[in-house]
Each structure stands twice: as C-alpha cells, then as structure tokens.
C-alpha cells in the first residue's frame, strides 16, 4: 500500500514537473535567447525551438534521487558528466572529438564505479562494456532526428523494463516535442541513453543488450559503415539516416509507426535463442536497402539532401 502510494506520488510529480518546467524553461529560453535551436538551411523547423527536454528529464531524475536519498556521488558521477556534456553541447556545439573524449571519461567511470559489466565470457568484458556505453550515448543522439522518435523509442524501452515512473514525464515531453514546442537536445539524448543502459533491469548479457537496443545500435553502426562505403568522413553528419529516408518515403507519422514497430520487434527478438543472428540478418537487409535507395534515387543529391528541400536540413 505504501509502495503504491509512493509510485502514485511519483507519477503525479513527474507529470506536474514536466509540464511546469517545459513551459517555464521554454519561455525563459526564448526570453533570454539561450538553449535555442535556431532555424537554418540545415533545419526543418521554421522558428527557434528550446532545447530543454533534457533539463526537464534531469530535474525529474534529481527529484527521484532526493526522494530515495542521494547515493555515493562517485558512483553516479558518470550520470552528471554525461548530462553535462550534452548540456554544454546544446549551448555551444562541441566538436565531435571533444565529445568523444568526454564520453570516454564518463564511460571509464561507469565501468570502474557502477559494477555494471556486460558479459559473454569473452575476457574483454570491461572493454566491451565501455565501448557499448559510448556507442549507445551517440546512438540515441543519432535517432533524435525527427520529432517523436527518440522519446517514443525511450517510452517503449522503459515500458519493457517495467519501469513506469519515467513514463508520465516522457509522454509530456513527447507531446511538446511532436508539436515543435521543445527538443530533447543532446542532454536529453545522452541522459536517456544513460538511464537505460544503467537500469537495473537491463540484461547483463552483451549480445542480448545489443539486440534489445537494436534500433539505435543499427543507426550508429550503419551510419559509420555507410559513410565509409560512400567515401565520406564517418564522423561527418548527413541525411541518409533511416528516419530521413523513411520520412521521405512514408511521411513522418507512418515512419514513426514503422520505427516503433522495429524497436518492439528487436526488443522481443532479444529474448530469443538465435536473436542476434536474426537481428543481424534484418539489419543487413535494411542497410542494403538504404544503400540502394541512396545510389538510385534521383531525388537525393550527393550530400543526402532531397532536391527541393535544400533549405530544410538538419543533422
């Protein structure tokens, strides 16, 4: 009974905190012209949008920690570093190599202090955990390319982990995000990735974790490989991501349904005996389709821009 009341209070607090802070921070950002994603030739929105989704989620995380009592700061230092990297990047746009160095520091702290190690008895468990940690931070950031994608995928993941405490916040953020009232920003993407990878219900089996996080993992792996195949800098952004091609073919709403379905499918596949092999097979099929589309579609130029849409780009 006490636990149910506590959960109810947390749900109400999450709903209230997210609405109040989303509105307040958005007004504040516009008033002082800070933390705004301004329209440009590489953006699709037509007016400045506050990058406050990460701040709202972080405020709720702090609320939860204060409710249960803050644990050892050293043990959770990686959390604050990860969020800080994203927030600084939202403010001044850090070079990719600077972010990678800072993420690596956070990854080393995570491996050394959290006692959360993915294992498949390869003898390289610490290294593989570190690499997956850094990869997932960037993977979740990569899927934050259209409204509703990152937050919707996060909702699916938290639901399957049977952790419903974050859902009121995420549903509020999804609503504001869908209607261009706020973006999650790098701080939001990195924070979501950290909360999921460090979650107590996340499997410790490395191969199952890769399949569970199959959608963002596909995006980062395919992006790196695709750019190499196309003779591009693997660290240089383009508009060949699955969500760019998908929205071009199907529109935003239908592609979100496809992406959510793909996420659900990979989550369910992660529990199967030969899930990794099936996942790799599906991933290769999607990857070859992307390459075929890029090379054969006359409406896409060499920079990944649909003709007639050169003035509406985003990373």
PDB file of C-alpha atoms in Angstrom:
ATOM      1  CA  UNK A   1       0.000   0.000   0.000  1.00  0.00           C
ATOM      2  CA  UNK A   2       2.832   2.381   0.898  1.00  0.00           C
ATOM      3  CA  UNK A   3       4.701   1.438  -2.270  1.00  0.00           C
ATOM      4  CA  UNK A   4       1.613   2.072  -4.420  1.00  0.00           C
ATOM      5  CA  UNK A   5       1.114   5.485  -2.795  1.00  0.00           C
ATOM      6  CA  UNK A   6       4.776   6.333  -3.376  1.00  0.00           C
ATOM      7  CA  UNK A   7       4.517   5.357  -7.034  1.00  0.00           C
ATOM      8  CA  UNK A   8       1.334   7.400  -7.437  1.00  0.00           C
ATOM      9  CA  UNK A   9       3.068  10.435  -5.927  1.00  0.00           C
ATOM     10  CA  UNK A  10       5.995   9.950  -8.293  1.00  0.00           C
ATOM     11  CA  UNK A  11       3.696   9.681 -11.321  1.00  0.00           C
ATOM     12  CA  UNK A  12       1.874  12.872 -10.306  1.00  0.00           C
ATOM     13  CA  UNK A  13       5.166  14.619  -9.587  1.00  0.00           C
ATOM     14  CA  UNK A  14       6.567  13.568 -12.962  1.00  0.00           C
ATOM     15  CA  UNK A  15       3.500  14.823 -14.771  1.00  0.00           C
ATOM     16  CA  UNK A  16       3.484  18.134 -12.875  1.00  0.00           C
ATOM     17  CA  UNK A  17       7.230  18.768 -13.009  1.00  0.00           C
ATOM     18  CA  UNK A  18       7.413  18.058 -16.730  1.00  0.00           C
ATOM     19  CA  UNK A  19       4.523  20.341 -17.681  1.00  0.00           C
ATOM     20  CA  UNK A  20       5.565  23.234 -15.438  1.00  0.00           C
ATOM     21  CA  UNK A  21       9.260  23.066 -16.360  1.00  0.00           C
ATOM     22  CA  UNK A  22       8.614  22.550 -20.068  1.00  0.00           C
ATOM     23  CA  UNK A  23       6.529  25.709 -20.218  1.00  0.00           C
ATOM     24  CA  UNK A  24       8.707  27.739 -17.831  1.00  0.00           C
ATOM     25  CA  UNK A  25      12.058  26.815 -19.398  1.00  0.00           C
ATOM     26  CA  UNK A  26      10.742  27.332 -22.921  1.00  0.00           C
ATOM     27  CA  UNK A  27       9.598  30.856 -22.040  1.00  0.00           C
ATOM     28  CA  UNK A  28      12.898  31.540 -20.273  1.00  0.00           C
ATOM     29  CA  UNK A  29      14.990  30.350 -23.213  1.00  0.00           C
ATOM     30  CA  UNK A  30      13.088  32.490 -25.682  1.00  0.00           C
ATOM     31  CA  UNK A  31      13.208  35.488 -23.356  1.00  0.00           C
ATOM     32  CA  UNK A  32      16.999  35.360 -22.972  1.00  0.00           C
ATOM     33  CA  UNK A  33      17.782  33.733 -26.323  1.00  0.00           C
ATOM     34  CA  UNK A  34      19.643  30.755 -24.840  1.00  0.00           C
ATOM     35  CA  UNK A  35      19.398  27.000 -25.439  1.00  0.00           C
ATOM     36  CA  UNK A  36      17.526  27.565 -28.686  1.00  0.00           C
ATOM     37  CA  UNK A  37      17.785  25.516 -31.846  1.00  0.00           C
ATOM     38  CA  UNK A  38      17.541  28.264 -34.462  1.00  0.00           C
ATOM     39  CA  UNK A  39      16.216  27.671 -37.983  1.00  0.00           C
ATOM     40  CA  UNK A  40      18.886  27.412 -40.665  1.00  0.00           C
ATOM     41  CA  UNK A  41      19.442  25.834 -44.037  1.00  0.00           C
ATOM     42  CA  UNK A  42      20.109  22.568 -42.211  1.00  0.00           C
ATOM     43  CA  UNK A  43      16.970  22.596 -40.043  1.00  0.00           C
ATOM     44  CA  UNK A  44      13.374  21.677 -40.762  1.00  0.00           C
ATOM     45  CA  UNK A  45      11.656  23.886 -38.194  1.00  0.00           C
ATOM     46  CA  UNK A  46      10.766  27.471 -39.086  1.00  0.00           C
ATOM     47  CA  UNK A  47      11.207  29.141 -35.677  1.00  0.00           C
ATOM     48  CA  UNK A  48      13.572  28.789 -32.693  1.00  0.00           C
ATOM     49  CA  UNK A  49      12.796  25.737 -30.563  1.00  0.00           C
ATOM     50  CA  UNK A  50      14.020  25.424 -26.941  1.00  0.00           C
ATOM     51  CA  UNK A  51      16.433  22.554 -26.251  1.00  0.00           C
ATOM     52  CA  UNK A  52      15.038  21.926 -22.774  1.00  0.00           C
ATOM     53  CA  UNK A  53      13.784  18.332 -22.888  1.00  0.00           C
ATOM     54  CA  UNK A  54      16.978  17.083 -21.270  1.00  0.00           C
ATOM     55  CA  UNK A  55      16.736  19.656 -18.484  1.00  0.00           C
ATOM     56  CA  UNK A  56      13.164  18.643 -17.713  1.00  0.00           C
ATOM     57  CA  UNK A  57      14.057  14.953 -17.541  1.00  0.00           C
ATOM     58  CA  UNK A  58      17.165  15.666 -15.458  1.00  0.00           C
ATOM     59  CA  UNK A  59      15.088  17.680 -12.965  1.00  0.00           C
ATOM     60  CA  UNK A  60      12.836  14.662 -12.510  1.00  0.00           C
ATOM     61  CA  UNK A  61      15.841  12.373 -12.060  1.00  0.00           C
ATOM     62  CA  UNK A  62      17.093  14.667  -9.283  1.00  0.00           C
ATOM     63  CA  UNK A  63      13.627  14.617  -7.719  1.00  0.00           C
ATOM     64  CA  UNK A  64      13.657  10.808  -7.671  1.00  0.00           C
ATOM     65  CA  UNK A  65      17.141  10.696  -6.158  1.00  0.00           C
ATOM     66  CA  UNK A  66      16.143  13.170  -3.465  1.00  0.00           C
ATOM     67  CA  UNK A  67      13.117  11.005  -2.667  1.00  0.00           C
ATOM     68  CA  UNK A  68      15.230   7.919  -2.068  1.00  0.00           C
ATOM     69  CA  UNK A  69      18.295   9.704  -0.735  1.00  0.00           C
ATOM     70  CA  UNK A  70      21.318  10.519  -2.856  1.00  0.00           C
ATOM     71  CA  UNK A  71      23.765   7.644  -3.158  1.00  0.00           C
ATOM     72  CA  UNK A  72      27.540   7.908  -3.324  1.00  0.00           C
ATOM     73  CA  UNK A  73      28.481  10.793  -5.672  1.00  0.00           C
ATOM     74  CA  UNK A  74      31.459   8.913  -7.074  1.00  0.00           C
ATOM     75  CA  UNK A  75      29.222   6.019  -8.060  1.00  0.00           C
ATOM     76  CA  UNK A  76      26.916   8.325 -10.028  1.00  0.00           C
ATOM     77  CA  UNK A  77      29.478  10.795 -11.323  1.00  0.00           C
ATOM     78  CA  UNK A  78      29.161   9.367 -14.848  1.00  0.00           C
ATOM     79  CA  UNK A  79      25.487  10.410 -14.872  1.00  0.00           C
ATOM     80  CA  UNK A  80      26.292  14.055 -14.184  1.00  0.00           C
ATOM     81  CA  UNK A  81      29.185  14.084 -16.660  1.00  0.00           C
ATOM     82  CA  UNK A  82      27.002  12.603 -19.398  1.00  0.00           C
ATOM     83  CA  UNK A  83      24.265  15.160 -18.817  1.00  0.00           C
ATOM     84  CA  UNK A  84      26.819  17.984 -18.590  1.00  0.00           C
ATOM     85  CA  UNK A  85      28.408  17.020 -21.915  1.00  0.00           C
ATOM     86  CA  UNK A  86      25.035  17.170 -23.608  1.00  0.00           C
ATOM     87  CA  UNK A  87      24.042  20.471 -21.998  1.00  0.00           C
ATOM     88  CA  UNK A  88      27.330  22.152 -22.952  1.00  0.00           C
ATOM     89  CA  UNK A  89      26.961  20.819 -26.482  1.00  0.00           C
ATOM     90  CA  UNK A  90      23.439  22.246 -26.667  1.00  0.00           C
ATOM     91  CA  UNK A  91      24.830  25.615 -25.588  1.00  0.00           C
ATOM     92  CA  UNK A  92      27.970  25.924 -27.709  1.00  0.00           C
ATOM     93  CA  UNK A  93      28.091  22.841 -30.010  1.00  0.00           C
ATOM     94  CA  UNK A  94      31.243  20.952 -29.088  1.00  0.00           C
ATOM     95  CA  UNK A  95      33.461  19.347 -31.764  1.00  0.00           C
ATOM     96  CA  UNK A  96      32.799  15.624 -32.116  1.00  0.00           C
ATOM     97  CA  UNK A  97      36.284  14.699 -30.918  1.00  0.00           C
ATOM     98  CA  UNK A  98      35.843  16.726 -27.716  1.00  0.00           C
ATOM     99  CA  UNK A  99      32.538  14.988 -27.010  1.00  0.00           C
ATOM    100  CA  UNK A 100      34.142  11.623 -27.686  1.00  0.00           C
ATOM    101  CA  UNK A 101      36.942  12.287 -25.193  1.00  0.00           C
ATOM    102  CA  UNK A 102      34.491  13.439 -22.513  1.00  0.00           C
ATOM    103  CA  UNK A 103      32.183  10.495 -23.202  1.00  0.00           C
ATOM    104  CA  UNK A 104      35.151   8.164 -22.860  1.00  0.00           C
ATOM    105  CA  UNK A 105      35.922   9.627 -19.432  1.00  0.00           C
ATOM    106  CA  UNK A 106      32.297   9.043 -18.425  1.00  0.00           C
ATOM    107  CA  UNK A 107      32.495   5.508 -19.815  1.00  0.00           C
ATOM    108  CA  UNK A 108      35.611   4.699 -17.819  1.00  0.00           C
ATOM    109  CA  UNK A 109      33.945   6.000 -14.651  1.00  0.00           C
ATOM    110  CA  UNK A 110      30.827   3.978 -15.416  1.00  0.00           C
ATOM    111  CA  UNK A 111      32.790   0.758 -15.832  1.00  0.00           C
ATOM    112  CA  UNK A 112      35.009   1.334 -12.798  1.00  0.00           C
ATOM    113  CA  UNK A 113      32.397   2.501 -10.290  1.00  0.00           C
ATOM    114  CA  UNK A 114      28.983   1.134 -11.241  1.00  0.00           C
ATOM    115  CA  UNK A 115      29.870  -2.586 -11.137  1.00  0.00           C
ATOM    116  CA  UNK A 116      27.620  -2.939 -14.157  1.00  0.00           C
ATOM    117  CA  UNK A 117      29.505  -5.085 -16.634  1.00  0.00           C
ATOM    118  CA  UNK A 118      28.089  -6.728 -19.739  1.00  0.00           C
ATOM    119  CA  UNK A 119      29.471 -10.217 -20.024  1.00  0.00           C
ATOM    120  CA  UNK A 120      29.623 -13.029 -22.551  1.00  0.00           C
ATOM    121  CA  UNK A 121      32.795 -14.532 -21.081  1.00  0.00           C
ATOM    122  CA  UNK A 122      34.980 -13.082 -23.817  1.00  0.00           C
ATOM    123  CA  UNK A 123      37.625 -11.991 -21.341  1.00  0.00           C
ATOM    124  CA  UNK A 124      37.117  -8.441 -22.594  1.00  0.00           C
ATOM    125  CA  UNK A 125      34.030  -7.589 -20.568  1.00  0.00           C
ATOM    126  CA  UNK A 126      35.264  -4.235 -19.230  1.00  0.00           C
ATOM    127  CA  UNK A 127      36.364  -3.068 -22.675  1.00  0.00           C
ATOM    128  CA  UNK A 128      33.168  -4.215 -24.375  1.00  0.00           C
ATOM    129  CA  UNK A 129      31.023  -2.561 -21.696  1.00  0.00           C
ATOM    130  CA  UNK A 130      32.956   0.677 -22.166  1.00  0.00           C
ATOM    131  CA  UNK A 131      32.553   0.545 -25.967  1.00  0.00           C
ATOM    132  CA  UNK A 132      28.835  -0.210 -25.750  1.00  0.00           C
ATOM    133  CA  UNK A 133      28.364   2.626 -23.255  1.00  0.00           C
ATOM    134  CA  UNK A 134      29.976   5.206 -25.574  1.00  0.00           C
ATOM    135  CA  UNK A 135      28.248   3.753 -28.642  1.00  0.00           C
ATOM    136  CA  UNK A 136      24.796   3.942 -27.074  1.00  0.00           C
ATOM    137  CA  UNK A 137      25.249   7.549 -25.963  1.00  0.00           C
ATOM    138  CA  UNK A 138      25.858   8.531 -29.575  1.00  0.00           C
ATOM    139  CA  UNK A 139      23.326   6.074 -30.971  1.00  0.00           C
ATOM    140  CA  UNK A 140      20.448   7.606 -29.031  1.00  0.00           C
ATOM    141  CA  UNK A 141      21.592  11.038 -30.142  1.00  0.00           C
ATOM    142  CA  UNK A 142      21.547   9.900 -33.783  1.00  0.00           C
ATOM    143  CA  UNK A 143      17.920   8.778 -33.664  1.00  0.00           C
ATOM    144  CA  UNK A 144      16.848  12.185 -32.390  1.00  0.00           C
ATOM    145  CA  UNK A 145      16.347  13.336 -35.977  1.00  0.00           C
ATOM    146  CA  UNK A 146      12.588  13.784 -36.249  1.00  0.00           C
ATOM    147  CA  UNK A 147      10.009  14.805 -33.694  1.00  0.00           C
ATOM    148  CA  UNK A 148       8.707  11.955 -31.571  1.00  0.00           C
ATOM    149  CA  UNK A 149      11.318   9.360 -32.487  1.00  0.00           C
ATOM    150  CA  UNK A 150      13.764   9.493 -29.567  1.00  0.00           C
ATOM    151  CA  UNK A 151      11.132   9.961 -26.855  1.00  0.00           C
ATOM    152  CA  UNK A 152       8.786   7.369 -28.349  1.00  0.00           C
ATOM    153  CA  UNK A 153      11.557   4.768 -28.507  1.00  0.00           C
ATOM    154  CA  UNK A 154      12.518   5.617 -24.899  1.00  0.00           C
ATOM    155  CA  UNK A 155       8.922   5.046 -23.775  1.00  0.00           C
ATOM    156  CA  UNK A 156       8.964   1.585 -25.352  1.00  0.00           C
ATOM    157  CA  UNK A 157      12.240   0.691 -23.642  1.00  0.00           C
ATOM    158  CA  UNK A 158      11.196   1.859 -20.187  1.00  0.00           C
ATOM    159  CA  UNK A 159       7.848   0.071 -20.536  1.00  0.00           C
ATOM    160  CA  UNK A 160       9.582  -3.214 -21.352  1.00  0.00           C
ATOM    161  CA  UNK A 161      11.872  -2.736 -18.354  1.00  0.00           C
ATOM    162  CA  UNK A 162       8.677  -2.447 -16.275  1.00  0.00           C
ATOM    163  CA  UNK A 163       9.821   0.964 -15.094  1.00  0.00           C
ATOM    164  CA  UNK A 164       6.787   3.184 -15.414  1.00  0.00           C
ATOM    165  CA  UNK A 165       7.978   6.027 -13.216  1.00  0.00           C
ATOM    166  CA  UNK A 166       9.531   7.896 -16.164  1.00  0.00           C
ATOM    167  CA  UNK A 167       6.529   7.446 -18.454  1.00  0.00           C
ATOM    168  CA  UNK A 168       4.474  10.498 -17.314  1.00  0.00           C
ATOM    169  CA  UNK A 169       7.481  12.755 -17.955  1.00  0.00           C
ATOM    170  CA  UNK A 170       8.250  11.135 -21.299  1.00  0.00           C
ATOM    171  CA  UNK A 171       4.646  11.322 -22.509  1.00  0.00           C
ATOM    172  CA  UNK A 172       4.535  15.046 -21.666  1.00  0.00           C
ATOM    173  CA  UNK A 173       7.851  15.576 -23.477  1.00  0.00           C
ATOM    174  CA  UNK A 174       6.559  13.555 -26.425  1.00  0.00           C
ATOM    175  CA  UNK A 175       3.519  15.829 -26.682  1.00  0.00           C
ATOM    176  CA  UNK A 176       5.591  19.020 -26.609  1.00  0.00           C
ATOM    177  CA  UNK A 177       8.165  17.528 -28.976  1.00  0.00           C
ATOM    178  CA  UNK A 178       5.622  16.352 -31.538  1.00  0.00           C
ATOM    179  CA  UNK A 179       4.237  19.879 -31.780  1.00  0.00           C
ATOM    180  CA  UNK A 180       7.666  21.552 -32.049  1.00  0.00           C
ATOM    181  CA  UNK A 181       7.417  23.155 -28.615  1.00  0.00           C
ATOM    182  CA  UNK A 182      10.713  21.703 -27.413  1.00  0.00           C
ATOM    183  CA  UNK A 183      13.550  19.443 -28.492  1.00  0.00           C
ATOM    184  CA  UNK A 184      15.321  16.940 -26.268  1.00  0.00           C
ATOM    185  CA  UNK A 185      18.757  18.210 -27.246  1.00  0.00           C
ATOM    186  CA  UNK A 186      21.982  16.264 -26.758  1.00  0.00           C
ATOM    187  CA  UNK A 187      21.467  16.475 -22.999  1.00  0.00           C
ATOM    188  CA  UNK A 188      18.174  14.632 -23.336  1.00  0.00           C
ATOM    189  CA  UNK A 189      19.511  12.002 -25.729  1.00  0.00           C
ATOM    190  CA  UNK A 190      22.596  11.277 -23.613  1.00  0.00           C
ATOM    191  CA  UNK A 191      20.565  11.200 -20.398  1.00  0.00           C
ATOM    192  CA  UNK A 192      18.003   8.764 -21.814  1.00  0.00           C
ATOM    193  CA  UNK A 193      20.818   6.506 -23.029  1.00  0.00           C
ATOM    194  CA  UNK A 194      22.484   6.557 -19.603  1.00  0.00           C
ATOM    195  CA  UNK A 195      19.272   5.840 -17.705  1.00  0.00           C
ATOM    196  CA  UNK A 196      18.528   2.861 -19.926  1.00  0.00           C
ATOM    197  CA  UNK A 197      21.985   1.306 -20.083  1.00  0.00           C
ATOM    198  CA  UNK A 198      22.472   1.632 -16.307  1.00  0.00           C
ATOM    199  CA  UNK A 199      18.982   0.396 -15.461  1.00  0.00           C
ATOM    200  CA  UNK A 200      18.790  -2.473 -13.001  1.00  0.00           C
ATOM    201  CA  UNK A 201      16.547  -4.439 -15.382  1.00  0.00           C
ATOM    202  CA  UNK A 202      18.926  -4.149 -18.325  1.00  0.00           C
ATOM    203  CA  UNK A 203      20.285  -7.557 -19.225  1.00  0.00           C
ATOM    204  CA  UNK A 204      23.951  -8.173 -18.426  1.00  0.00           C
ATOM    205  CA  UNK A 205      24.266 -10.387 -21.488  1.00  0.00           C
ATOM    206  CA  UNK A 206      26.094  -8.343 -24.128  1.00  0.00           C
ATOM    207  CA  UNK A 207      24.537  -9.930 -27.207  1.00  0.00           C
ATOM    208  CA  UNK A 208      21.031  -9.648 -25.778  1.00  0.00           C
ATOM    209  CA  UNK A 209      21.667  -5.994 -24.888  1.00  0.00           C
ATOM    210  CA  UNK A 210      22.806  -5.251 -28.442  1.00  0.00           C
ATOM    211  CA  UNK A 211      19.609  -6.745 -29.856  1.00  0.00           C
ATOM    212  CA  UNK A 212      17.433  -5.089 -27.189  1.00  0.00           C
ATOM    213  CA  UNK A 213      18.871  -1.698 -28.166  1.00  0.00           C
ATOM    214  CA  UNK A 214      18.783  -2.841 -31.777  1.00  0.00           C
ATOM    215  CA  UNK A 215      17.261   0.241 -33.360  1.00  0.00           C
ATOM    216  CA  UNK A 216      19.733   2.882 -32.071  1.00  0.00           C
ATOM    217  CA  UNK A 217      22.598   0.369 -32.397  1.00  0.00           C
ATOM    218  CA  UNK A 218      21.679  -0.202 -36.037  1.00  0.00           C
ATOM    219  CA  UNK A 219      21.646   3.537 -36.625  1.00  0.00           C
ATOM    220  CA  UNK A 220      25.145   4.188 -35.312  1.00  0.00           C
ATOM    221  CA  UNK A 221      26.694   1.096 -36.918  1.00  0.00           C
ATOM    222  CA  UNK A 222      25.048   1.675 -40.303  1.00  0.00           C
ATOM    223  CA  UNK A 223      25.886   5.407 -40.260  1.00  0.00           C
ATOM    224  CA  UNK A 224      29.585   4.734 -39.746  1.00  0.00           C
ATOM    225  CA  UNK A 225      29.702   1.926 -42.322  1.00  0.00           C
ATOM    226  CA  UNK A 226      27.534   3.786 -44.843  1.00  0.00           C
ATOM    227  CA  UNK A 227      29.761   6.836 -44.866  1.00  0.00           C
ATOM    228  CA  UNK A 228      32.850   4.679 -45.373  1.00  0.00           C
ATOM    229  CA  UNK A 229      31.179   2.834 -48.263  1.00  0.00           C
ATOM    230  CA  UNK A 230      30.151   6.146 -49.839  1.00  0.00           C
ATOM    231  CA  UNK A 231      33.660   7.587 -49.395  1.00  0.00           C
ATOM    232  CA  UNK A 232      32.564  10.139 -46.792  1.00  0.00           C
ATOM    233  CA  UNK A 233      34.036  11.155 -43.452  1.00  0.00           C
ATOM    234  CA  UNK A 234      32.442   8.663 -40.978  1.00  0.00           C
ATOM    235  CA  UNK A 235      32.118  11.464 -38.396  1.00  0.00           C
ATOM    236  CA  UNK A 236      30.506  13.968 -40.753  1.00  0.00           C
ATOM    237  CA  UNK A 237      26.689  14.135 -40.466  1.00  0.00           C
ATOM    238  CA  UNK A 238      24.438  13.505 -43.442  1.00  0.00           C
ATOM    239  CA  UNK A 239      20.765  12.986 -44.235  1.00  0.00           C
ATOM    240  CA  UNK A 240      20.988   9.330 -45.143  1.00  0.00           C
ATOM    241  CA  UNK A 241      19.739   8.083 -41.773  1.00  0.00           C
ATOM    242  CA  UNK A 242      16.876   5.630 -41.729  1.00  0.00           C
ATOM    243  CA  UNK A 243      14.490   8.287 -40.402  1.00  0.00           C
ATOM    244  CA  UNK A 244      15.425  10.684 -43.229  1.00  0.00           C
ATOM    245  CA  UNK A 245      14.807   8.107 -45.943  1.00  0.00           C
ATOM    246  CA  UNK A 246      11.779   6.736 -44.116  1.00  0.00           C
ATOM    247  CA  UNK A 247      10.043  10.095 -43.765  1.00  0.00           C
ATOM    248  CA  UNK A 248      10.824  10.882 -47.400  1.00  0.00           C
ATOM    249  CA  UNK A 249       9.141   7.649 -48.466  1.00  0.00           C
ATOM    250  CA  UNK A 250       6.302   7.339 -45.957  1.00  0.00           C
ATOM    251  CA  UNK A 251       5.916  10.681 -44.169  1.00  0.00           C
ATOM    252  CA  UNK A 252       6.612  11.422 -40.501  1.00  0.00           C
ATOM    253  CA  UNK A 253       3.630   9.698 -38.882  1.00  0.00           C
ATOM    254  CA  UNK A 254       3.822   6.425 -40.790  1.00  0.00           C
ATOM    255  CA  UNK A 255       7.584   6.239 -40.360  1.00  0.00           C
ATOM    256  CA  UNK A 256       7.214   6.704 -36.586  1.00  0.00           C
ATOM    257  CA  UNK A 257       4.860   3.706 -36.589  1.00  0.00           C
ATOM    258  CA  UNK A 258       7.468   1.713 -38.533  1.00  0.00           C
ATOM    259  CA  UNK A 259      10.275   2.796 -36.184  1.00  0.00           C
ATOM    260  CA  UNK A 260       8.271   1.972 -33.063  1.00  0.00           C
ATOM    261  CA  UNK A 261       7.371  -1.419 -34.553  1.00  0.00           C
ATOM    262  CA  UNK A 262      11.013  -2.088 -35.407  1.00  0.00           C
ATOM    263  CA  UNK A 263      12.009  -1.188 -31.852  1.00  0.00           C
ATOM    264  CA  UNK A 264       9.353  -3.512 -30.414  1.00  0.00           C
ATOM    265  CA  UNK A 265      10.434  -6.289 -32.745  1.00  0.00           C
ATOM    266  CA  UNK A 266      14.076  -6.061 -31.701  1.00  0.00           C
ATOM    267  CA  UNK A 267      13.123  -5.941 -28.011  1.00  0.00           C
ATOM    268  CA  UNK A 268      11.133  -9.169 -28.374  1.00  0.00           C
ATOM    269  CA  UNK A 269      13.886 -10.701 -30.504  1.00  0.00           C
ATOM    270  CA  UNK A 270      16.433 -10.096 -27.741  1.00  0.00           C
ATOM    271  CA  UNK A 271      14.796 -12.866 -25.687  1.00  0.00           C
ATOM    272  CA  UNK A 272      15.124 -15.494 -28.418  1.00  0.00           C
ATOM    273  CA  UNK A 273      17.897 -18.069 -28.649  1.00  0.00           C
ATOM    274  CA  UNK A 274      19.134 -17.026 -32.087  1.00  0.00           C
ATOM    275  CA  UNK A 275      18.017 -13.421 -31.746  1.00  0.00           C
ATOM    276  CA  UNK A 276      21.412 -11.918 -32.572  1.00  0.00           C
ATOM    277  CA  UNK A 277      21.664 -13.761 -35.892  1.00  0.00           C
ATOM    278  CA  UNK A 278      18.123 -12.813 -36.908  1.00  0.00           C
ATOM    279  CA  UNK A 279      18.822  -9.208 -35.868  1.00  0.00           C
ATOM    280  CA  UNK A 280      21.987  -9.087 -37.967  1.00  0.00           C
ATOM    281  CA  UNK A 281      20.115 -10.520 -40.953  1.00  0.00           C
ATOM    282  CA  UNK A 282      17.356  -7.900 -40.683  1.00  0.00           C
ATOM    283  CA  UNK A 283      19.938  -5.150 -40.212  1.00  0.00           C
ATOM    284  CA  UNK A 284      21.867  -6.132 -43.334  1.00  0.00           C
ATOM    285  CA  UNK A 285      18.660  -6.145 -45.384  1.00  0.00           C
ATOM    286  CA  UNK A 286      17.763  -2.642 -44.167  1.00  0.00           C
ATOM    287  CA  UNK A 287      21.336  -1.454 -44.760  1.00  0.00           C
ATOM    288  CA  UNK A 288      21.452  -2.736 -48.340  1.00  0.00           C
ATOM    289  CA  UNK A 289      18.076  -1.103 -48.994  1.00  0.00           C
ATOM    290  CA  UNK A 290      19.444   2.211 -47.719  1.00  0.00           C
ATOM    291  CA  UNK A 291      22.485   1.957 -49.988  1.00  0.00           C
ATOM    292  CA  UNK A 292      20.318   1.024 -52.956  1.00  0.00           C
ATOM    293  CA  UNK A 293      17.980   3.940 -52.276  1.00  0.00           C
ATOM    294  CA  UNK A 294      20.821   6.430 -51.917  1.00  0.00           C
ATOM    295  CA  UNK A 295      22.505   5.331 -55.125  1.00  0.00           C
ATOM    296  CA  UNK A 296      19.373   5.034 -57.247  1.00  0.00           C
ATOM    297  CA  UNK A 297      17.025   7.761 -56.058  1.00  0.00           C
ATOM    298  CA  UNK A 298      17.179  10.791 -58.313  1.00  0.00           C
ATOM    299  CA  UNK A 299      15.625  12.980 -55.647  1.00  0.00           C
ATOM    300  CA  UNK A 300      18.679  12.711 -53.393  1.00  0.00           C
ATOM    301  CA  UNK A 301      21.890  14.597 -54.092  1.00  0.00           C
ATOM    302  CA  UNK A 302      25.390  13.636 -53.007  1.00  0.00           C
ATOM    303  CA  UNK A 303      25.010  15.340 -49.611  1.00  0.00           C
ATOM    304  CA  UNK A 304      21.901  13.419 -48.667  1.00  0.00           C
ATOM    305  CA  UNK A 305      19.543  16.278 -49.469  1.00  0.00           C
ATOM    306  CA  UNK A 306      16.260  15.788 -51.240  1.00  0.00           C
ATOM    307  CA  UNK A 307      16.040  18.108 -54.230  1.00  0.00           C
ATOM    308  CA  UNK A 308      13.728  20.964 -53.488  1.00  0.00           C
ATOM    309  CA  UNK A 309      14.497  20.564 -49.773  1.00  0.00           C
ATOM    310  CA  UNK A 310      17.988  22.052 -49.756  1.00  0.00           C
ATOM    311  CA  UNK A 311      16.837  24.816 -47.444  1.00  0.00           C
ATOM    312  CA  UNK A 312      15.384  22.457 -44.830  1.00  0.00           C
ATOM    313  CA  UNK A 313      18.275  20.446 -43.496  1.00  0.00           C
ATOM    314  CA  UNK A 314      19.069  19.015 -40.117  1.00  0.00           C
ATOM    315  CA  UNK A 315      21.792  16.685 -38.892  1.00  0.00           C
TER     316      UNK A 315
END
